[in-house]
CSV table of C-alpha atoms in Angstrom, one decimal:
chain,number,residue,atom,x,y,z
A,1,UNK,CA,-40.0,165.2,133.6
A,2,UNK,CA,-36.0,165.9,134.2
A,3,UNK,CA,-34.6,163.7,136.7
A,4,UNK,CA,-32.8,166.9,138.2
A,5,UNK,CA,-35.9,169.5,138.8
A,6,UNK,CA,-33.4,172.6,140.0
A,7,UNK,CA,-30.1,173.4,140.0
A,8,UNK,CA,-27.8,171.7,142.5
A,9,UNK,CA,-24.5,172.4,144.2
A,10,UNK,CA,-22.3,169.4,143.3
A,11,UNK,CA,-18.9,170.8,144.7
A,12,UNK,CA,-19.3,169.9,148.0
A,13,UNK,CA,-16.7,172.4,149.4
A,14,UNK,CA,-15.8,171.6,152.7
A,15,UNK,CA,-17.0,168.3,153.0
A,16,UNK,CA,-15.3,165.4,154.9
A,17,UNK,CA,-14.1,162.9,152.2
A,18,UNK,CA,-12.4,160.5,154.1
A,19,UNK,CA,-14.9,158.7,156.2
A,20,UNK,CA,-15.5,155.1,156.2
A,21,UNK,CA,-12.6,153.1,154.6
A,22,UNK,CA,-12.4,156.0,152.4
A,23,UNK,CA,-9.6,157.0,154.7
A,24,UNK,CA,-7.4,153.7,153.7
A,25,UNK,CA,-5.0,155.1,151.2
A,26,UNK,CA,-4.5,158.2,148.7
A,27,UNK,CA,-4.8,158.2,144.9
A,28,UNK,CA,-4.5,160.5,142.5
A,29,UNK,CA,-7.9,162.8,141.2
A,30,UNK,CA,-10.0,160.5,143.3
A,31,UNK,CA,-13.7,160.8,143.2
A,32,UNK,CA,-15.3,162.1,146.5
A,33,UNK,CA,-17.5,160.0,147.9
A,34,UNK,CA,-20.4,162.8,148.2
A,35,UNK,CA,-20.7,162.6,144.4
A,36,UNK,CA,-21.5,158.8,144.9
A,37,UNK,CA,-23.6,158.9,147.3
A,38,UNK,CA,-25.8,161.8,145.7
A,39,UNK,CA,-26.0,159.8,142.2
A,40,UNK,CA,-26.9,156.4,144.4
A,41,UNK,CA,-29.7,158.5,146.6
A,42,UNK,CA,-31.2,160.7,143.5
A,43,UNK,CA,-31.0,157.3,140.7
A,44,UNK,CA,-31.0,154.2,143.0
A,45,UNK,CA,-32.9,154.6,146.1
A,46,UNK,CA,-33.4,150.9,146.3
A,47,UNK,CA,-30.6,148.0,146.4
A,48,UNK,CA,-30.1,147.3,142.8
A,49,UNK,CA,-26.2,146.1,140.9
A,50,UNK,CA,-23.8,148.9,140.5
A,51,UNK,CA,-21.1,148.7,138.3
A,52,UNK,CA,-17.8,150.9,137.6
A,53,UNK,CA,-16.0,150.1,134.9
A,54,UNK,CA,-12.6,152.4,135.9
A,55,UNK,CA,-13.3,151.6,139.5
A,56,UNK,CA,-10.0,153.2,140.6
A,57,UNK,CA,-9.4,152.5,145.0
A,58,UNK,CA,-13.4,151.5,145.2
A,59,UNK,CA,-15.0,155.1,146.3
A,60,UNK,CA,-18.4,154.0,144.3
A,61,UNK,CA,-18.1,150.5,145.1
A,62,UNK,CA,-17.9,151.4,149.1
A,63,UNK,CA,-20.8,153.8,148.6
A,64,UNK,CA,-22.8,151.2,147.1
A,65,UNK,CA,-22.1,148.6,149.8
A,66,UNK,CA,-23.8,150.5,152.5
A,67,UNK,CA,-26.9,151.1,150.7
A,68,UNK,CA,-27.3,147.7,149.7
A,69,UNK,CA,-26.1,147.6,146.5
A,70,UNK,CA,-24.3,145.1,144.9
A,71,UNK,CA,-21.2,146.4,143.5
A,72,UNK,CA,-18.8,145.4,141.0
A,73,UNK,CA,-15.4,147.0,139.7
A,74,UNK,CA,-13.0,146.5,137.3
A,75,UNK,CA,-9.3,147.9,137.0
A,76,UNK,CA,-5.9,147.7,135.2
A,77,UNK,CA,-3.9,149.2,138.1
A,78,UNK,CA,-3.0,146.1,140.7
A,79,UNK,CA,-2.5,148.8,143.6
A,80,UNK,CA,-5.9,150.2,142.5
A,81,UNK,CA,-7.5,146.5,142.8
A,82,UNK,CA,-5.9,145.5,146.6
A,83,UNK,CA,-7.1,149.1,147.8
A,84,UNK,CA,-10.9,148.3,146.5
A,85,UNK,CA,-10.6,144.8,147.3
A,86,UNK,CA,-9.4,146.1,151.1
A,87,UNK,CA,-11.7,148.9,151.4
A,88,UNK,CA,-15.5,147.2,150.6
A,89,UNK,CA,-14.6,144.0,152.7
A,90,UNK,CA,-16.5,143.8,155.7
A,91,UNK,CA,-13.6,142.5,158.1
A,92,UNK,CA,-14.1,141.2,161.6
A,93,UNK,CA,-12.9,144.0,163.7
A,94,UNK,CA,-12.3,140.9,166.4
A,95,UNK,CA,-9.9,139.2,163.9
A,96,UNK,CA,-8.0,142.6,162.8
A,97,UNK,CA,-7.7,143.4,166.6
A,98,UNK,CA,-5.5,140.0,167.0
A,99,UNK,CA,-3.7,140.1,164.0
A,100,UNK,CA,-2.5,144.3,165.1
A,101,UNK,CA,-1.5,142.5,168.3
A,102,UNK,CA,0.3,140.0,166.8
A,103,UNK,CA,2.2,142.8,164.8
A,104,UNK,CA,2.6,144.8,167.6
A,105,UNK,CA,4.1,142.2,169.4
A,106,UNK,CA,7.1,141.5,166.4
A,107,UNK,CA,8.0,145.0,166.3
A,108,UNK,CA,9.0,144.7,169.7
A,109,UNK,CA,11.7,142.2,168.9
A,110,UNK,CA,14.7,143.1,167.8
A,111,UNK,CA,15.2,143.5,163.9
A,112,UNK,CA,18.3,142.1,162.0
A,113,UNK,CA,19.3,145.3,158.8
A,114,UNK,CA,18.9,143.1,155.6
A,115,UNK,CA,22.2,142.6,153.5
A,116,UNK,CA,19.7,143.3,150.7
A,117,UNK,CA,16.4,145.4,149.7
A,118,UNK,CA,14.3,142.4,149.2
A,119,UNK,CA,12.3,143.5,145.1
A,120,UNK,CA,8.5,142.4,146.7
A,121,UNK,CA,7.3,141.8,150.2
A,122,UNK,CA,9.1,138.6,151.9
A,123,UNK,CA,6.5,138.1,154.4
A,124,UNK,CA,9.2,135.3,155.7
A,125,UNK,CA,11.4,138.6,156.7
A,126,UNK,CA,8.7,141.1,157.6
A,127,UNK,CA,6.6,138.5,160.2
A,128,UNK,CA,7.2,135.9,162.4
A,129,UNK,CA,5.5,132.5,161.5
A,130,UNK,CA,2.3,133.4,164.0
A,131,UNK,CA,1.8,136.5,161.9
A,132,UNK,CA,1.8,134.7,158.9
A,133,UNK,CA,-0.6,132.4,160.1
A,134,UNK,CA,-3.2,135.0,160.8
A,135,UNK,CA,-2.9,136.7,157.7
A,136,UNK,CA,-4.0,133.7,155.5
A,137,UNK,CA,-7.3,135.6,155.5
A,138,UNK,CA,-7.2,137.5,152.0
A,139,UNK,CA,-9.1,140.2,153.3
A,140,UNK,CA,-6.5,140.4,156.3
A,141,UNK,CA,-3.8,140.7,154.0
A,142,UNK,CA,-5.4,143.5,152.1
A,143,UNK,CA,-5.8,145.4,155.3
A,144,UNK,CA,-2.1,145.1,156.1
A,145,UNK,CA,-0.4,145.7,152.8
A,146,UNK,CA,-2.9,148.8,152.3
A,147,UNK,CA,-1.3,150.1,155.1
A,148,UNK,CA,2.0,149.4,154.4
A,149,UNK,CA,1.4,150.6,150.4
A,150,UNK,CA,1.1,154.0,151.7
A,151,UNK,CA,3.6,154.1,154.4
A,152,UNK,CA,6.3,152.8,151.7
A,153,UNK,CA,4.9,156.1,149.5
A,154,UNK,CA,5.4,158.4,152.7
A,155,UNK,CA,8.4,157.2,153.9
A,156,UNK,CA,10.5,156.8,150.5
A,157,UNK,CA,12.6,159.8,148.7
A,158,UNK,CA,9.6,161.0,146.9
A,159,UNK,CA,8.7,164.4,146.7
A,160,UNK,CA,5.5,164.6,149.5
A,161,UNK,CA,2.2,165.6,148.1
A,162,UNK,CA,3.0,164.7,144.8
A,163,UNK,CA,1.5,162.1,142.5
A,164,UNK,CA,3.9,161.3,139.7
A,165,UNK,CA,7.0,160.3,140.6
A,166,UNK,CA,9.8,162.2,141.6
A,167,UNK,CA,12.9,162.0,144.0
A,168,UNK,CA,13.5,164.1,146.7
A,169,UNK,CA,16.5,167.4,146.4
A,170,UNK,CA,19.7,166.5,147.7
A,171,UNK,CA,19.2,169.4,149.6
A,172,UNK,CA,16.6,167.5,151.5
A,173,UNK,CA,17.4,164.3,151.9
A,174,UNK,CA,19.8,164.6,155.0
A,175,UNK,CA,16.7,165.8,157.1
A,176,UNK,CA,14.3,163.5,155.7
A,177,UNK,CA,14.5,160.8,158.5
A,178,UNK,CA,11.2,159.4,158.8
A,179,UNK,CA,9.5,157.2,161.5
A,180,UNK,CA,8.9,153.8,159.2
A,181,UNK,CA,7.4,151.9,162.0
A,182,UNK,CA,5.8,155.0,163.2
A,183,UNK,CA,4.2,155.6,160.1
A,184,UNK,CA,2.7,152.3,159.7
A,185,UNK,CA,1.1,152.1,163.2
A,186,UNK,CA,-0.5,155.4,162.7
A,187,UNK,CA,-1.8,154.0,159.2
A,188,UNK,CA,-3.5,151.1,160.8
A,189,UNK,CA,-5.3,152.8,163.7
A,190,UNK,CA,-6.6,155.2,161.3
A,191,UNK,CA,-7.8,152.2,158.8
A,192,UNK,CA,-9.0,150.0,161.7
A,193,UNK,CA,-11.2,153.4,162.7
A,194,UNK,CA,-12.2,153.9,159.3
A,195,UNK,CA,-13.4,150.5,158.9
A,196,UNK,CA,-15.4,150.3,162.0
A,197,UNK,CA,-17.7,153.2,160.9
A,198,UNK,CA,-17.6,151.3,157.4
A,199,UNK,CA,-18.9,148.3,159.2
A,200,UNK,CA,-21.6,150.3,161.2
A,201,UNK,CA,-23.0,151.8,158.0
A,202,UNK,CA,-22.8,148.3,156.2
A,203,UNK,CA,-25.0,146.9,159.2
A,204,UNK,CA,-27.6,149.0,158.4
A,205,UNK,CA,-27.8,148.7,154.9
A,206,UNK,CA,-31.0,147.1,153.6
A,207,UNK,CA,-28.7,143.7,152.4
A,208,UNK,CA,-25.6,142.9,153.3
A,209,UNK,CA,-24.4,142.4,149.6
A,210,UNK,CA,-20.8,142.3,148.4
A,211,UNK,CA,-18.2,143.5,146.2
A,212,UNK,CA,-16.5,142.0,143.1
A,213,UNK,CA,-13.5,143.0,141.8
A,214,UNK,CA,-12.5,142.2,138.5
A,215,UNK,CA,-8.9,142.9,136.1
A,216,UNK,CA,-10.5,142.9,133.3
A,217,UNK,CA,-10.4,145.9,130.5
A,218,UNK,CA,-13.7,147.6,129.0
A,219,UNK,CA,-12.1,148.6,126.6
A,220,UNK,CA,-12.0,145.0,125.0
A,221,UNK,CA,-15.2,143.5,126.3
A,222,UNK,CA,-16.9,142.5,129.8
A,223,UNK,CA,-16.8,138.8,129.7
A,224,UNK,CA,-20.5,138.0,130.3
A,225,UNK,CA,-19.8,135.1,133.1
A,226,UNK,CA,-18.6,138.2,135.5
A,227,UNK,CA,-21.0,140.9,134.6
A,228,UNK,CA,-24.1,139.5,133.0
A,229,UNK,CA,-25.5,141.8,130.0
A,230,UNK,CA,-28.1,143.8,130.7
A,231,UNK,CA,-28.3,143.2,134.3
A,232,UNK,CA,-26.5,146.6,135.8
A,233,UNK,CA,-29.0,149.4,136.6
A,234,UNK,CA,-26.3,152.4,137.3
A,235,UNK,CA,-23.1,153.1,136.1
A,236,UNK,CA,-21.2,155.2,138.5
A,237,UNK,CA,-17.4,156.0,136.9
A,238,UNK,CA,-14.4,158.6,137.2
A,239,UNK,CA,-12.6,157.6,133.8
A,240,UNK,CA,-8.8,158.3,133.8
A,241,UNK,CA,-8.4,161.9,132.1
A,242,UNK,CA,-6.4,160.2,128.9
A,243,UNK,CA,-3.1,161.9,129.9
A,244,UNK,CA,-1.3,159.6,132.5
A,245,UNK,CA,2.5,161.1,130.8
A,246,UNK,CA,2.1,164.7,131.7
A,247,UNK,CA,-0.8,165.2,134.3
A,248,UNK,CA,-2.1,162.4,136.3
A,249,UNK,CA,0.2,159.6,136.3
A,250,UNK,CA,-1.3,156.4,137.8
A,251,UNK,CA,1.3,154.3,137.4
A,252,UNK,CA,3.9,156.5,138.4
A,253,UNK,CA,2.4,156.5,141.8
A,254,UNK,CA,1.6,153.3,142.4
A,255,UNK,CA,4.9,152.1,141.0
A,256,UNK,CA,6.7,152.1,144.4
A,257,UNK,CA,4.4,150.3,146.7
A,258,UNK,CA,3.4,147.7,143.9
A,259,UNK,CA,6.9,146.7,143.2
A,260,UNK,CA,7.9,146.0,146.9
A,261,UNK,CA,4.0,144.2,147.4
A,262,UNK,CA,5.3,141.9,143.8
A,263,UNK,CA,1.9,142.9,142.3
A,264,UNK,CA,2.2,142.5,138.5
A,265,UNK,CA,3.4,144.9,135.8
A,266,UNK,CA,3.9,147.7,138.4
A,267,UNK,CA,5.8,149.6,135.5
A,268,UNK,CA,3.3,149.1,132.6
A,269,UNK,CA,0.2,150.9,134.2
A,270,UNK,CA,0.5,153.8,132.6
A,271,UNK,CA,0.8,152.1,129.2
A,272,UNK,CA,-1.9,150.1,129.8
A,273,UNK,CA,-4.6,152.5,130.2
A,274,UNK,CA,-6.8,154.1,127.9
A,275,UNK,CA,-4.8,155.6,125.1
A,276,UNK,CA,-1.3,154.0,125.2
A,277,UNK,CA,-1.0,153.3,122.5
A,278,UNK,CA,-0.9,156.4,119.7
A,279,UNK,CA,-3.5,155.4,116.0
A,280,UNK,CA,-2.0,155.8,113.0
A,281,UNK,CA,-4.8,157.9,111.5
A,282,UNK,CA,-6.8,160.3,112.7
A,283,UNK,CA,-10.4,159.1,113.0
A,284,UNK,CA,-13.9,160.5,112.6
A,285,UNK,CA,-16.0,160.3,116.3
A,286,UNK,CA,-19.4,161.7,114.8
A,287,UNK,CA,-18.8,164.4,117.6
A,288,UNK,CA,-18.9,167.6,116.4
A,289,UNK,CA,-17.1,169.7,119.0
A,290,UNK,CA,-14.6,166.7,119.8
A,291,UNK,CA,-13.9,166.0,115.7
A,292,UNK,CA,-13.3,169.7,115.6
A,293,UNK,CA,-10.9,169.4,118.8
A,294,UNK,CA,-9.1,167.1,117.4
A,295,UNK,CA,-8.4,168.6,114.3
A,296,UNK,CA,-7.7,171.9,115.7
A,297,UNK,CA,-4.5,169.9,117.4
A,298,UNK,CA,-4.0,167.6,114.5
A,299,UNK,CA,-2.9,171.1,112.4
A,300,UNK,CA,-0.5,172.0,115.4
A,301,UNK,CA,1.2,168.6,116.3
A,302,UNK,CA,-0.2,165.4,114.3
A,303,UNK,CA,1.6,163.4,116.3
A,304,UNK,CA,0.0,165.1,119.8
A,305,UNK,CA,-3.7,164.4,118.0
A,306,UNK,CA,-3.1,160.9,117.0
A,307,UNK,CA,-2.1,160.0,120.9
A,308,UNK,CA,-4.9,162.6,122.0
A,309,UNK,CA,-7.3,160.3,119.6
A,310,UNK,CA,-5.9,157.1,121.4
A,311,UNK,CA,-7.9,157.6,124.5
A,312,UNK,CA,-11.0,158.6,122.9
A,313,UNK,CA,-10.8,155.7,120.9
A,314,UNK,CA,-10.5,153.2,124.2
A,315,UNK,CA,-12.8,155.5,125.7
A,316,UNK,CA,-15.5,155.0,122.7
A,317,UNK,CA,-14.8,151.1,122.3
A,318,UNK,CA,-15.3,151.2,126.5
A,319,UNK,CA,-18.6,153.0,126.4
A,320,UNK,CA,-19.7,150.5,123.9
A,321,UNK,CA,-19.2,147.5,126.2
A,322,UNK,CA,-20.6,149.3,129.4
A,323,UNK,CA,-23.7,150.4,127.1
A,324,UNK,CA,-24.1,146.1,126.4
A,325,UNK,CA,-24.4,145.4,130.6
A,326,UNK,CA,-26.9,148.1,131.0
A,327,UNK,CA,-30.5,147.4,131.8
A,328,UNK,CA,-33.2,149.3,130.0
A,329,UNK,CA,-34.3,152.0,131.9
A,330,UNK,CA,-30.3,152.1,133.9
A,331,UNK,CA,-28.2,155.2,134.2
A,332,UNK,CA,-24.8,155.4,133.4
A,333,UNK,CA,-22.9,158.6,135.6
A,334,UNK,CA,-19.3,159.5,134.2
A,335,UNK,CA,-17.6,161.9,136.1
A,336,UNK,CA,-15.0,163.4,133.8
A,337,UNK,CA,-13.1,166.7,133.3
A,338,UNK,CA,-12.5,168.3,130.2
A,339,UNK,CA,-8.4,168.9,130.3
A,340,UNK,CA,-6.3,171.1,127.7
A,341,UNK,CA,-4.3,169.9,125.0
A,342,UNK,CA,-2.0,172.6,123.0
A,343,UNK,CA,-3.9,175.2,123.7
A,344,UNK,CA,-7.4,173.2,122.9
A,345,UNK,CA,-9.8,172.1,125.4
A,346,UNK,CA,-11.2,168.7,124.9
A,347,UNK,CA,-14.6,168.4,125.4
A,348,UNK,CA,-15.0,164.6,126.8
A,349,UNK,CA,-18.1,165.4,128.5
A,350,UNK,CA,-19.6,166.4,125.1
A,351,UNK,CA,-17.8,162.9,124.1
A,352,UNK,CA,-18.9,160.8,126.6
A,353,UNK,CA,-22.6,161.8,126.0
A,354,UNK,CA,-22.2,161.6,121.8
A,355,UNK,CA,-20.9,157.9,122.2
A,356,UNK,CA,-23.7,156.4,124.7
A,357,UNK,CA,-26.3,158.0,122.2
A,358,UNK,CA,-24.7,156.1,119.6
A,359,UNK,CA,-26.3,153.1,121.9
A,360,UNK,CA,-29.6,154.4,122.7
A,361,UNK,CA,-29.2,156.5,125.6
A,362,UNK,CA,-30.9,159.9,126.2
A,363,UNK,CA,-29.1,162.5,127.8
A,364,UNK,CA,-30.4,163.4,131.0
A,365,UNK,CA,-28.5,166.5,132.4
A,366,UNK,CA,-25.0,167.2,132.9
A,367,UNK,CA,-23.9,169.2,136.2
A,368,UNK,CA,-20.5,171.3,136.3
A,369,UNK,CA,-18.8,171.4,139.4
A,370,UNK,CA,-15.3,173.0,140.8
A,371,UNK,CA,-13.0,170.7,141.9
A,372,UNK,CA,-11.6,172.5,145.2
A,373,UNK,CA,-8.6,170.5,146.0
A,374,UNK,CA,-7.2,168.0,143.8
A,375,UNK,CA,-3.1,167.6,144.2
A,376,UNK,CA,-2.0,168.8,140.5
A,377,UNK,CA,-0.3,171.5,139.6
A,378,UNK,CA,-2.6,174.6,138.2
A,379,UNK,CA,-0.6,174.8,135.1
A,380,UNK,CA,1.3,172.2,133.9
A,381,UNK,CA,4.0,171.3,130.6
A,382,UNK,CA,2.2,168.8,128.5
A,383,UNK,CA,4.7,169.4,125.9
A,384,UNK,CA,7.8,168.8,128.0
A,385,UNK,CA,9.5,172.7,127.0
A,386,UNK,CA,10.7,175.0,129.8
A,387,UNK,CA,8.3,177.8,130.0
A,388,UNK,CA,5.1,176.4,127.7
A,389,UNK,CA,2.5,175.7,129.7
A,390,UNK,CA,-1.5,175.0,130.0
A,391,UNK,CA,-4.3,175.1,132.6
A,392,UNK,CA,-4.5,171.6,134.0
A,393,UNK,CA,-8.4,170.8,135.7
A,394,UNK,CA,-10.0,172.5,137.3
A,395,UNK,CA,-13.4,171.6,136.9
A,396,UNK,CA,-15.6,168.6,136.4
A,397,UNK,CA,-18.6,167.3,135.0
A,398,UNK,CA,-21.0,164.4,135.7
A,399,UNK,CA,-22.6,163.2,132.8
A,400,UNK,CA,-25.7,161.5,133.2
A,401,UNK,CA,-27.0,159.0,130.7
A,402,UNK,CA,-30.5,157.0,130.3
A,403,UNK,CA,-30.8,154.0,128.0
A,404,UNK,CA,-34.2,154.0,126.3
């Protein structure tokens, strides 16, 4: 019997997507939470170990938590890591509380200008030896730099409501004048709300289980001490879309916030990520329709296919790994979008479900659905030349996987 018995709306159109600690900071082509919670309700009604292996700001591993899950996520961005690591931690509302006064109470005080941008956070500078002293708490200090992350994003010379990274017209830099401190109080009343209905749906949850977040990369292995093989009964992932240069650039908007927080290669993201690094030879997947893709762009650009082949390559050598941790009978849920590459649409949700069957996994159904607001541009210039441009994404699929 199909594990999907009628057709079902997965667009979610006018839904509220940033409840919960969901609210805590933006990210480019985040997964909504609805989609989450609908896999984690249809597949894993009962507490069981999730694991996302492109866990992104934590959107699964939140929805997990408070149905009594235990969750685990894995990342290369370091921005990505603090926001999942702030988000799923169930903080003492009594012991934020005291640590916002004791931050309400510096920024009273008068503020010396420093002769010098400090390059990472000098918590010396920014808080008085009391507010140190509270945030000692790890999960404290991912509250706090969460916060400021995104005020530092708002409040730069960035263009607003864009992810990759680009400076403000000179035309609008004399009126941009924003409210710094403003900003960042607004940020934490919002995240201290957000994490008090987090909390109250975390109470309720059949076990108060936890979150792990891990750095390592899938697409080299999952060392087995972290996440045991064959122990994870749904997968529950929005890979990146393979094209971080010209559409959805990670690093490029994290950059910024992880630089003044001194988290770690802040400017190698990007090249980090599946496909940085272009093959030298165009290689056979044992996909028809993405082998034919593939080829169909080799004959345009070689060069464009060979990078183009790059992320399917991590992406294969990923799904190999995440096939290894998966318990017989589990589900693995990729939520991808099938994006546009000279003129040739990929088709990674044909990809995604070729490679897991290469492990013994039956396909179970895959459901289209519009994305309604994601902040990209319709079109866009993958190519870089004035005037040539392609569709960017506008849909997505959710790929659903059995291992037999």
């Amino acid at each position: 019997m199909p594990l999907f018995e009628q057709p079902e709306d997965w667009t979610f159109s006018g839904a509220l997507t940033r409840t919960l600690t969901h609210c805590y900071h933006d990210y480019p082509a985040r997964m909504i939470p609805q989609i989450a919670a609908h896999l984690l309700e249809r597949f894993a009604p009962q507490p069981a170990i999730l694991f996302d292996p492109y866990c992104g700001t934590g959107t699964s591993l939140v929805e997990g938590l408070i149905r009594g899950h235990e969750a685990y996520g894995t990342d290369l961005n370091p921005l990505a890591r603090l926001i999942s690591r702030a988000k799923t931690a169930p903080l003492s509302i009594e012991a934020l509380d005291a640590a916002i006064a004791d931050l309400e109470a510096w920024l009273q005080t008068p503020i010396r200008t420093p002769e010098r941008l400090p390059t990472g956070i000098d918590l010396a500078f920014w808080f008085q030896p009391q507010v140190i002293d509270r945030l000692e708490d790890d999960d404290l200090r991912a509250f706090f730099a969460v916060a400021f992350s995104e005020t530092v994003r708002e409040c730069s010379n960035t263009r607003p409501d864009e992810f990759k990274l680009y400076r403000l017209p000179q035309t609008r830099l004399a009126a941009h004048t924003p409210d710094v401190f403003g900003t960042l109080r607004a940020k934490i009343v919002r995240n201290r709300e957000g994490l008090r209905q987090f909390l109250a749906a975390y109470a309720t949850a059949p076990s108060q289980s936890r979150a792990h977040i891990h750095a390592f990369d899938s697409v080299c292995g999952i060392p087995s001490d972290q996440i045991a093989p064959q122990s994870v009964q749904i997968v529950i992932t929005s890979p990146s879309y393979g094209d971080s240069r010209t559409t959805v650039a990670y690093g490029q908007y994290s950059r910024l916030a992880a630089e003044w927080l001194g988290l770690p290669e802040a400017a190698r993201v990007d090249r980090r990520l599946m496909g940085g690094a272009p093959l030298g030879n165009l290689p056979n997947f044992n996909v028809q329709p993405l082998d034919s893709a593939l080829q169909q762009i080799y004959e345009q650009s070689p060069s464009r296919a060979l990078e183009v082949a790059a992320f399917y390559g991590d992406l294969c050598a990923s799904i190999a790994n995440v096939a290894g941790v998966v318990a017989r009978g589990g589900l693995a849920c990729y939520i991808v979008s099938n994006r546009t590459v000279k003129g040739v649409r990929l088709p990674t949700d044909r990809a995604i479900q070729g490679f897991f069957e290469a492990h013994g996994f039956a396909h179970v159904a895959t459901h289209r659905r519009a994305i309604p607001n994601e902040r990209m541009p319709v079109r866009n210039s993958p190519s870089n030349k004035s005037g040539a441009t392609e569709p960017t994404m506008l849909h997505e699929a959710i790929v659903v996987m059995r291992k037999v």
